[in-house]
Every structure is written in structure tokens, then in C-alpha cells.
Short mmCIF file of N, CA and C in Angstrom, two decimals:
data_model
loop_
_atom_site.label_atom_id
_atom_site.label_comp_id
_atom_site.label_asym_id
_atom_site.label_seq_id
_atom_site.Cartn_x
_atom_site.Cartn_y
_atom_site.Cartn_z
N MET L 1 8.78 24.22 40.67
CA MET L 1 10.19 23.97 40.89
C MET L 1 10.34 22.75 41.78
N ILE L 2 11.34 21.97 41.52
CA ILE L 2 11.60 20.75 42.30
C ILE L 2 12.38 21.11 43.55
N GLU L 3 11.92 20.60 44.66
CA GLU L 3 12.59 20.85 45.92
C GLU L 3 13.45 19.66 46.28
N ILE L 4 14.71 19.88 46.59
CA ILE L 4 15.63 18.81 46.96
C ILE L 4 15.70 18.74 48.47
N ILE L 5 15.55 17.56 48.97
CA ILE L 5 15.59 17.37 50.43
C ILE L 5 17.05 17.31 50.85
N PRO L 6 17.50 18.25 51.68
CA PRO L 6 18.91 18.32 52.06
C PRO L 6 19.42 17.07 52.77
N ALA L 7 18.57 16.38 53.50
CA ALA L 7 19.02 15.21 54.25
C ALA L 7 19.44 14.08 53.31
N ILE L 8 18.88 14.07 52.13
CA ILE L 8 19.19 13.00 51.19
C ILE L 8 20.34 13.38 50.26
N MET L 9 20.37 14.61 49.80
CA MET L 9 21.36 15.04 48.83
C MET L 9 22.45 15.87 49.52
N PRO L 10 23.71 15.61 49.20
CA PRO L 10 24.78 16.43 49.77
C PRO L 10 24.69 17.86 49.25
N LYS L 11 25.29 18.80 49.99
CA LYS L 11 25.20 20.22 49.64
C LYS L 11 25.75 20.51 48.25
N ASN L 12 26.83 19.86 47.90
CA ASN L 12 27.47 20.17 46.63
C ASN L 12 27.04 19.22 45.51
N PHE L 13 25.91 18.54 45.66
CA PHE L 13 25.48 17.54 44.67
C PHE L 13 25.30 18.15 43.28
N LEU L 14 24.60 19.27 43.20
CA LEU L 14 24.34 19.87 41.90
C LEU L 14 25.56 20.59 41.33
N MET L 15 26.55 20.83 42.14
CA MET L 15 27.74 21.54 41.68
C MET L 15 28.93 20.62 41.56
N ASN L 16 28.73 19.34 41.71
CA ASN L 16 29.83 18.39 41.65
C ASN L 16 30.37 18.35 40.22
N THR L 17 31.63 18.65 40.04
CA THR L 17 32.23 18.68 38.71
C THR L 17 33.10 17.45 38.47
N ASP L 18 33.00 16.49 39.33
CA ASP L 18 33.80 15.27 39.17
C ASP L 18 33.41 14.59 37.86
N LYS L 19 34.40 14.29 37.02
CA LYS L 19 34.15 13.69 35.70
C LYS L 19 33.50 12.32 35.81
N ARG L 20 33.75 11.65 36.89
CA ARG L 20 33.18 10.32 37.08
C ARG L 20 31.66 10.38 37.10
N TYR L 21 31.11 11.33 37.80
CA TYR L 21 29.65 11.47 37.87
C TYR L 21 29.09 11.90 36.51
N THR L 22 29.79 12.78 35.84
CA THR L 22 29.34 13.24 34.53
C THR L 22 29.31 12.08 33.55
N ARG L 23 30.34 11.26 33.56
CA ARG L 23 30.38 10.10 32.65
C ARG L 23 29.25 9.13 32.96
N ARG L 24 29.00 8.90 34.22
CA ARG L 24 27.90 7.98 34.58
C ARG L 24 26.55 8.53 34.14
N ALA L 25 26.36 9.80 34.32
CA ALA L 25 25.09 10.41 33.93
C ALA L 25 24.92 10.36 32.42
N VAL L 26 25.97 10.69 31.69
CA VAL L 26 25.90 10.64 30.23
C VAL L 26 25.70 9.20 29.77
N GLY L 27 26.40 8.26 30.39
CA GLY L 27 26.25 6.85 30.04
C GLY L 27 24.83 6.36 30.27
N ALA L 28 24.26 6.73 31.42
CA ALA L 28 22.88 6.32 31.72
C ALA L 28 21.90 6.94 30.74
N LEU L 29 22.12 8.19 30.40
CA LEU L 29 21.25 8.85 29.42
C LEU L 29 21.36 8.19 28.05
N MET L 30 22.57 7.87 27.63
CA MET L 30 22.78 7.21 26.33
C MET L 30 22.11 5.84 26.31
N MET L 31 22.21 5.08 27.39
CA MET L 31 21.57 3.77 27.45
C MET L 31 20.05 3.90 27.36
N ALA L 32 19.50 4.89 28.04
CA ALA L 32 18.06 5.09 27.99
C ALA L 32 17.62 5.46 26.58
N LEU L 33 18.36 6.35 25.93
CA LEU L 33 18.03 6.74 24.56
C LEU L 33 18.18 5.57 23.60
N MET L 34 19.22 4.77 23.79
CA MET L 34 19.42 3.62 22.92
C MET L 34 18.28 2.61 23.08
N ALA L 35 17.86 2.39 24.30
CA ALA L 35 16.77 1.45 24.54
C ALA L 35 15.47 1.95 23.91
N LEU L 36 15.27 3.26 23.93
CA LEU L 36 14.05 3.81 23.34
C LEU L 36 14.10 3.87 21.82
N ASN L 37 15.26 4.22 21.27
CA ASN L 37 15.35 4.43 19.83
C ASN L 37 15.79 3.20 19.04
N THR L 38 16.46 2.28 19.68
CA THR L 38 16.94 1.10 18.99
C THR L 38 16.04 -0.05 19.37
N ALA L 39 15.50 -0.67 18.38
CA ALA L 39 14.62 -1.80 18.65
C ALA L 39 14.87 -2.88 17.61
N CYS L 40 14.55 -4.06 17.98
CA CYS L 40 14.69 -5.19 17.06
C CYS L 40 13.32 -5.47 16.46
N TYR L 41 13.32 -5.62 15.18
CA TYR L 41 12.08 -5.87 14.47
C TYR L 41 12.12 -7.24 13.80
N SER L 42 10.96 -7.77 13.55
CA SER L 42 10.84 -9.01 12.79
C SER L 42 9.59 -8.90 11.94
N TYR L 43 9.52 -9.75 10.95
CA TYR L 43 8.35 -9.79 10.07
C TYR L 43 7.49 -10.98 10.46
N ALA L 44 6.20 -10.76 10.53
CA ALA L 44 5.25 -11.82 10.87
C ALA L 44 3.96 -11.58 10.11
N PRO L 45 3.21 -12.66 9.88
CA PRO L 45 1.91 -12.47 9.22
C PRO L 45 1.03 -11.55 10.08
N PRO L 46 0.18 -10.74 9.45
CA PRO L 46 -0.71 -9.88 10.24
C PRO L 46 -1.62 -10.71 11.13
N GLN L 47 -2.03 -10.13 12.24
CA GLN L 47 -2.93 -10.83 13.15
C GLN L 47 -4.23 -11.15 12.43
N THR L 48 -4.85 -12.23 12.82
CA THR L 48 -6.09 -12.67 12.21
C THR L 48 -7.13 -11.56 12.29
N GLY L 49 -7.73 -11.25 11.16
CA GLY L 49 -8.77 -10.23 11.11
C GLY L 49 -8.25 -8.80 11.03
N VAL L 50 -6.92 -8.61 11.03
CA VAL L 50 -6.33 -7.28 10.97
C VAL L 50 -5.57 -7.15 9.66
N ALA L 51 -6.06 -6.30 8.78
CA ALA L 51 -5.41 -6.09 7.49
C ALA L 51 -4.27 -5.09 7.66
N PRO L 52 -3.18 -5.29 6.92
CA PRO L 52 -2.11 -4.29 6.97
C PRO L 52 -2.62 -2.94 6.48
N LYS L 53 -2.08 -1.87 7.04
CA LYS L 53 -2.50 -0.52 6.68
C LYS L 53 -1.51 0.10 5.71
N VAL L 54 -2.01 1.00 4.89
CA VAL L 54 -1.14 1.77 4.01
C VAL L 54 -0.12 2.49 4.88
N GLY L 55 1.13 2.40 4.49
CA GLY L 55 2.21 3.01 5.27
C GLY L 55 2.96 2.02 6.13
N ASP L 56 2.42 0.81 6.32
CA ASP L 56 3.11 -0.23 7.09
C ASP L 56 4.31 -0.74 6.32
N ALA L 57 5.37 -1.09 7.05
CA ALA L 57 6.51 -1.78 6.45
C ALA L 57 6.10 -3.23 6.28
N VAL L 58 6.25 -3.76 5.06
CA VAL L 58 5.80 -5.11 4.77
C VAL L 58 6.90 -5.89 4.06
N ARG L 59 6.74 -7.20 4.09
CA ARG L 59 7.59 -8.12 3.34
C ARG L 59 6.67 -9.00 2.51
N VAL L 60 6.95 -9.08 1.22
CA VAL L 60 6.17 -9.92 0.32
C VAL L 60 7.02 -11.15 0.01
N LYS L 61 6.52 -12.32 0.40
CA LYS L 61 7.17 -13.58 0.04
C LYS L 61 6.56 -14.02 -1.27
N LEU L 62 7.38 -14.07 -2.31
CA LEU L 62 6.88 -14.36 -3.64
C LEU L 62 6.63 -15.85 -3.85
N SER L 63 5.59 -16.15 -4.59
CA SER L 63 5.33 -17.51 -5.03
C SER L 63 6.29 -17.83 -6.18
N PRO L 64 6.45 -19.10 -6.54
CA PRO L 64 7.27 -19.41 -7.71
C PRO L 64 6.80 -18.67 -8.97
N ALA L 65 5.48 -18.54 -9.14
CA ALA L 65 4.95 -17.79 -10.28
C ALA L 65 5.35 -16.32 -10.18
N GLY L 66 5.30 -15.77 -8.98
CA GLY L 66 5.69 -14.38 -8.78
C GLY L 66 7.16 -14.14 -9.08
N THR L 67 8.01 -15.07 -8.64
CA THR L 67 9.44 -14.96 -8.93
C THR L 67 9.68 -14.95 -10.43
N ALA L 68 8.99 -15.83 -11.16
CA ALA L 68 9.17 -15.92 -12.61
C ALA L 68 8.56 -14.72 -13.33
N GLU L 69 7.32 -14.37 -13.00
CA GLU L 69 6.60 -13.33 -13.73
C GLU L 69 7.11 -11.92 -13.43
N LEU L 70 7.65 -11.71 -12.24
CA LEU L 70 8.12 -10.37 -11.88
C LEU L 70 9.62 -10.19 -12.07
N ALA L 71 10.28 -11.20 -12.66
CA ALA L 71 11.72 -11.11 -12.89
C ALA L 71 12.08 -9.91 -13.76
N GLN L 72 11.21 -9.54 -14.67
CA GLN L 72 11.49 -8.39 -15.53
C GLN L 72 11.49 -7.07 -14.76
N PHE L 73 10.82 -7.05 -13.59
CA PHE L 73 10.77 -5.83 -12.78
C PHE L 73 11.75 -5.88 -11.61
N LEU L 74 11.85 -7.05 -10.96
CA LEU L 74 12.67 -7.18 -9.75
C LEU L 74 14.04 -7.78 -10.01
N GLY L 75 14.17 -8.50 -11.11
CA GLY L 75 15.40 -9.22 -11.39
C GLY L 75 15.17 -10.71 -11.17
N PRO L 76 16.05 -11.53 -11.70
CA PRO L 76 15.87 -12.98 -11.60
C PRO L 76 16.14 -13.52 -10.19
N GLY L 77 15.36 -14.51 -9.81
CA GLY L 77 15.61 -15.22 -8.56
C GLY L 77 15.25 -14.48 -7.29
N VAL L 78 14.33 -13.53 -7.36
CA VAL L 78 13.93 -12.79 -6.15
C VAL L 78 12.86 -13.57 -5.40
N GLY L 79 13.09 -13.80 -4.11
CA GLY L 79 12.15 -14.54 -3.29
C GLY L 79 11.36 -13.67 -2.33
N LEU L 80 11.96 -12.55 -1.89
CA LEU L 80 11.31 -11.64 -0.94
C LEU L 80 11.50 -10.20 -1.41
N ALA L 81 10.51 -9.37 -1.13
CA ALA L 81 10.61 -7.94 -1.40
C ALA L 81 10.12 -7.19 -0.17
N ASP L 82 10.96 -6.29 0.34
CA ASP L 82 10.61 -5.48 1.51
C ASP L 82 10.32 -4.06 1.06
N GLY L 83 9.38 -3.41 1.73
CA GLY L 83 9.08 -2.02 1.41
C GLY L 83 7.89 -1.51 2.19
N ILE L 84 7.35 -0.42 1.73
CA ILE L 84 6.22 0.25 2.38
C ILE L 84 4.96 -0.01 1.55
N LEU L 85 3.91 -0.43 2.24
CA LEU L 85 2.63 -0.70 1.59
C LEU L 85 2.00 0.61 1.13
N ASN L 86 1.78 0.72 -0.19
CA ASN L 86 1.19 1.94 -0.77
C ASN L 86 -0.31 1.82 -0.98
N GLU L 87 -0.76 0.61 -1.30
CA GLU L 87 -2.18 0.43 -1.65
C GLU L 87 -2.54 -1.04 -1.57
N VAL L 88 -3.79 -1.31 -1.18
CA VAL L 88 -4.37 -2.65 -1.27
C VAL L 88 -5.62 -2.51 -2.13
N ARG L 89 -5.60 -3.16 -3.28
CA ARG L 89 -6.71 -3.05 -4.22
C ARG L 89 -7.80 -4.06 -3.90
N SER L 90 -8.98 -3.82 -4.43
CA SER L 90 -10.13 -4.68 -4.14
C SER L 90 -9.95 -6.11 -4.62
N ASP L 91 -9.13 -6.31 -5.64
CA ASP L 91 -8.89 -7.67 -6.14
C ASP L 91 -7.80 -8.42 -5.35
N GLY L 92 -7.26 -7.79 -4.31
CA GLY L 92 -6.23 -8.42 -3.48
C GLY L 92 -4.82 -8.05 -3.88
N THR L 93 -4.66 -7.28 -4.92
CA THR L 93 -3.32 -6.83 -5.34
C THR L 93 -2.78 -5.86 -4.30
N VAL L 94 -1.51 -6.06 -3.93
CA VAL L 94 -0.86 -5.14 -3.01
C VAL L 94 0.21 -4.36 -3.78
N VAL L 95 0.24 -3.06 -3.56
CA VAL L 95 1.21 -2.19 -4.21
C VAL L 95 2.21 -1.75 -3.15
N VAL L 96 3.47 -2.07 -3.41
CA VAL L 96 4.52 -1.85 -2.41
C VAL L 96 5.63 -1.00 -3.00
N GLY L 97 6.07 -0.02 -2.24
CA GLY L 97 7.27 0.75 -2.59
C GLY L 97 8.47 -0.05 -2.11
N VAL L 98 9.05 -0.81 -3.00
CA VAL L 98 10.12 -1.76 -2.64
C VAL L 98 11.43 -1.02 -2.41
N ASP L 99 12.11 -1.36 -1.29
CA ASP L 99 13.43 -0.77 -1.03
C ASP L 99 14.52 -1.82 -0.81
N ALA L 100 14.14 -3.09 -0.70
CA ALA L 100 15.14 -4.15 -0.54
C ALA L 100 14.55 -5.46 -1.06
N ILE L 101 15.42 -6.30 -1.57
CA ILE L 101 14.99 -7.61 -2.06
C ILE L 101 15.92 -8.68 -1.48
N ARG L 102 15.44 -9.90 -1.44
CA ARG L 102 16.26 -11.04 -1.06
C ARG L 102 16.11 -12.09 -2.15
N LEU L 103 17.23 -12.52 -2.65
CA LEU L 103 17.22 -13.55 -3.68
C LEU L 103 16.88 -14.89 -3.05
N THR L 104 16.42 -15.82 -3.87
CA THR L 104 16.04 -17.15 -3.36
C THR L 104 17.23 -17.87 -2.75
N MET L 105 18.46 -17.50 -3.13
CA MET L 105 19.64 -18.13 -2.54
C MET L 105 20.07 -17.45 -1.23
N GLY L 106 19.28 -16.47 -0.76
CA GLY L 106 19.52 -15.88 0.55
C GLY L 106 20.31 -14.60 0.58
N VAL L 107 20.64 -14.00 -0.54
CA VAL L 107 21.43 -12.77 -0.58
C VAL L 107 20.49 -11.57 -0.49
N ASP L 108 20.72 -10.69 0.51
CA ASP L 108 19.94 -9.46 0.65
C ASP L 108 20.57 -8.36 -0.18
N GLN L 109 19.73 -7.54 -0.82
CA GLN L 109 20.22 -6.42 -1.60
C GLN L 109 19.30 -5.23 -1.44
N TYR L 110 19.91 -4.03 -1.27
CA TYR L 110 19.09 -2.84 -1.38
C TYR L 110 18.73 -2.72 -2.84
N TRP L 111 17.57 -2.22 -3.09
CA TRP L 111 17.07 -2.26 -4.45
C TRP L 111 16.78 -0.85 -4.93
N ASN L 112 17.31 -0.51 -6.07
CA ASN L 112 17.09 0.84 -6.59
C ASN L 112 16.44 0.82 -7.97
N GLY L 113 15.70 -0.22 -8.25
CA GLY L 113 14.96 -0.30 -9.51
C GLY L 113 13.68 0.51 -9.42
N ASN L 114 12.70 0.17 -10.27
CA ASN L 114 11.38 0.80 -10.21
C ASN L 114 10.80 0.51 -8.84
N SER L 115 10.68 1.51 -8.00
CA SER L 115 10.42 1.26 -6.60
C SER L 115 8.99 0.86 -6.26
N VAL L 116 8.02 1.10 -7.11
CA VAL L 116 6.64 0.74 -6.80
C VAL L 116 6.22 -0.44 -7.67
N ILE L 117 5.92 -1.55 -7.01
CA ILE L 117 5.56 -2.79 -7.71
C ILE L 117 4.19 -3.24 -7.24
N ALA L 118 3.35 -3.67 -8.18
CA ALA L 118 2.04 -4.24 -7.85
C ALA L 118 2.18 -5.76 -7.85
N PHE L 119 1.85 -6.37 -6.72
CA PHE L 119 1.92 -7.82 -6.56
C PHE L 119 0.50 -8.37 -6.59
N ALA L 120 0.16 -9.09 -7.66
CA ALA L 120 -1.15 -9.73 -7.76
C ALA L 120 -1.20 -10.90 -6.78
N PRO L 121 -2.41 -11.33 -6.38
CA PRO L 121 -2.51 -12.44 -5.42
C PRO L 121 -1.75 -13.70 -5.85
N ARG L 122 -1.68 -13.98 -7.14
CA ARG L 122 -0.98 -15.18 -7.60
C ARG L 122 0.54 -15.05 -7.44
N HIS L 123 1.04 -13.82 -7.25
CA HIS L 123 2.47 -13.58 -7.08
C HIS L 123 2.91 -13.73 -5.63
N VAL L 124 1.96 -13.75 -4.70
CA VAL L 124 2.28 -13.66 -3.27
C VAL L 124 1.99 -14.98 -2.56
N ASP L 125 3.02 -15.54 -1.93
CA ASP L 125 2.82 -16.69 -1.05
C ASP L 125 2.37 -16.21 0.33
N GLN L 126 3.00 -15.12 0.79
CA GLN L 126 2.67 -14.62 2.12
C GLN L 126 3.03 -13.13 2.20
N LEU L 127 2.17 -12.38 2.86
CA LEU L 127 2.44 -10.97 3.15
C LEU L 127 2.69 -10.86 4.65
N GLN L 128 3.82 -10.30 5.01
CA GLN L 128 4.17 -10.15 6.42
C GLN L 128 4.32 -8.67 6.76
N VAL L 129 4.07 -8.34 8.02
CA VAL L 129 4.15 -6.96 8.49
C VAL L 129 5.32 -6.86 9.47
N ARG L 130 6.07 -5.77 9.37
CA ARG L 130 7.19 -5.54 10.28
C ARG L 130 6.63 -5.15 11.64
N GLN L 131 7.10 -5.87 12.68
CA GLN L 131 6.59 -5.64 14.03
C GLN L 131 7.76 -5.56 15.01
N LEU L 132 7.55 -4.80 16.07
CA LEU L 132 8.54 -4.73 17.13
C LEU L 132 8.63 -6.09 17.81
N ASP L 133 9.83 -6.62 17.90
CA ASP L 133 10.06 -7.88 18.60
C ASP L 133 10.53 -7.53 20.01
N ARG L 134 9.61 -7.52 20.94
CA ARG L 134 9.91 -7.08 22.30
C ARG L 134 11.00 -7.92 22.97
N ARG L 135 10.98 -9.21 22.72
CA ARG L 135 11.97 -10.11 23.34
C ARG L 135 13.38 -9.74 22.87
N LYS L 136 13.58 -9.60 21.57
CA LYS L 136 14.89 -9.25 21.04
C LYS L 136 15.32 -7.86 21.50
N THR L 137 14.37 -6.93 21.58
CA THR L 137 14.68 -5.59 22.03
C THR L 137 15.16 -5.60 23.48
N ARG L 138 14.48 -6.34 24.33
CA ARG L 138 14.90 -6.44 25.75
C ARG L 138 16.30 -7.03 25.85
N ILE L 139 16.55 -8.09 25.10
CA ILE L 139 17.86 -8.73 25.15
C ILE L 139 18.94 -7.75 24.69
N ALA L 140 18.67 -7.01 23.61
CA ALA L 140 19.65 -6.04 23.11
C ALA L 140 19.90 -4.93 24.13
N ALA L 141 18.83 -4.45 24.76
CA ALA L 141 18.98 -3.38 25.75
C ALA L 141 19.77 -3.85 26.97
N ILE L 142 19.49 -5.07 27.42
CA ILE L 142 20.23 -5.61 28.57
C ILE L 142 21.67 -5.86 28.19
N GLY L 143 21.88 -6.42 26.99
CA GLY L 143 23.24 -6.66 26.53
C GLY L 143 24.03 -5.38 26.38
N GLY L 144 23.36 -4.32 25.87
CA GLY L 144 24.03 -3.03 25.76
C GLY L 144 24.35 -2.43 27.11
N GLY L 145 23.47 -2.68 28.07
CA GLY L 145 23.70 -2.15 29.42
C GLY L 145 24.88 -2.83 30.12
N LEU L 146 25.12 -4.07 29.77
CA LEU L 146 26.24 -4.81 30.36
C LEU L 146 27.57 -4.46 29.72
N ALA L 147 27.50 -3.94 28.49
CA ALA L 147 28.74 -3.64 27.75
C ALA L 147 29.45 -2.41 28.30
#
């Protein structure tokens, strides 16, 4: 059991029903939860020597050949495909459960087509892994705390 030192805490501290204290406590708790649960992410190439793992959130940047050859599966003009890495084959093919695409003209779309696509090495310009962006997360948490 936690012992409260009377010299530091007023007698009615635990029984204080003032709404002002309740709001501050709830506000502080909400900020802490938001900082822990809300984070800013970005996509970056995997670290040198570290292969992406099955289950990682990935972004596939398509090559011009990939955009053309996979148009029948992804639609015309797709430049990026986001999703979860399902498999990495020995020939370098990556199999991704796609959940969003970005057209070459910059329009993002949630994607509800055939969700599992195999990207051969010739289809991929770059494979990126979703990573926590600590700098953006700190800025968001501080900004939220000021609001």
C-alpha cells in the first residue's frame, strides 16, 4: 500500500471533489494516452543489412515496368502500394497484402481489389518499411499538450 506523507498532501486531497482537479487529472491522463497511442510514422528504406520481416508494414515504389505490367491487378497509373509484407521469396519477389495505393499523379486511395500481390524484382524501384518517426511524434505530443 502507498503511504501518503501528511506534510506534503492536504488532509482532504483524496476526497477533493472540485471539478477543476478532476478535469486536470483527466486531461493529463488523456494527454499521456495520446502520446503513447498516437504516433507519427514514415516510410524509409530498411537499414543496411536488415531485411524486412513478414508482418511489417511496407511501401512498394513501383518501377515504370511495374506500373505498366501490374495495371491489370492494381489499376492504371499506380506508383506506390502500401500493405503488410506476407512473404519474401528466394528470387527476390515480395508478396504484399495491399490495402492502399497511390497513383503516379499523387492521389491516395484505399484499395479493395485483389489484396495479395506478388511484386517481382523488376516491378520494384524501392521497398520501404513503415517506421516510427520520433521527431514528428514528439512535435505532435508537444503540440497536443499546448492545445
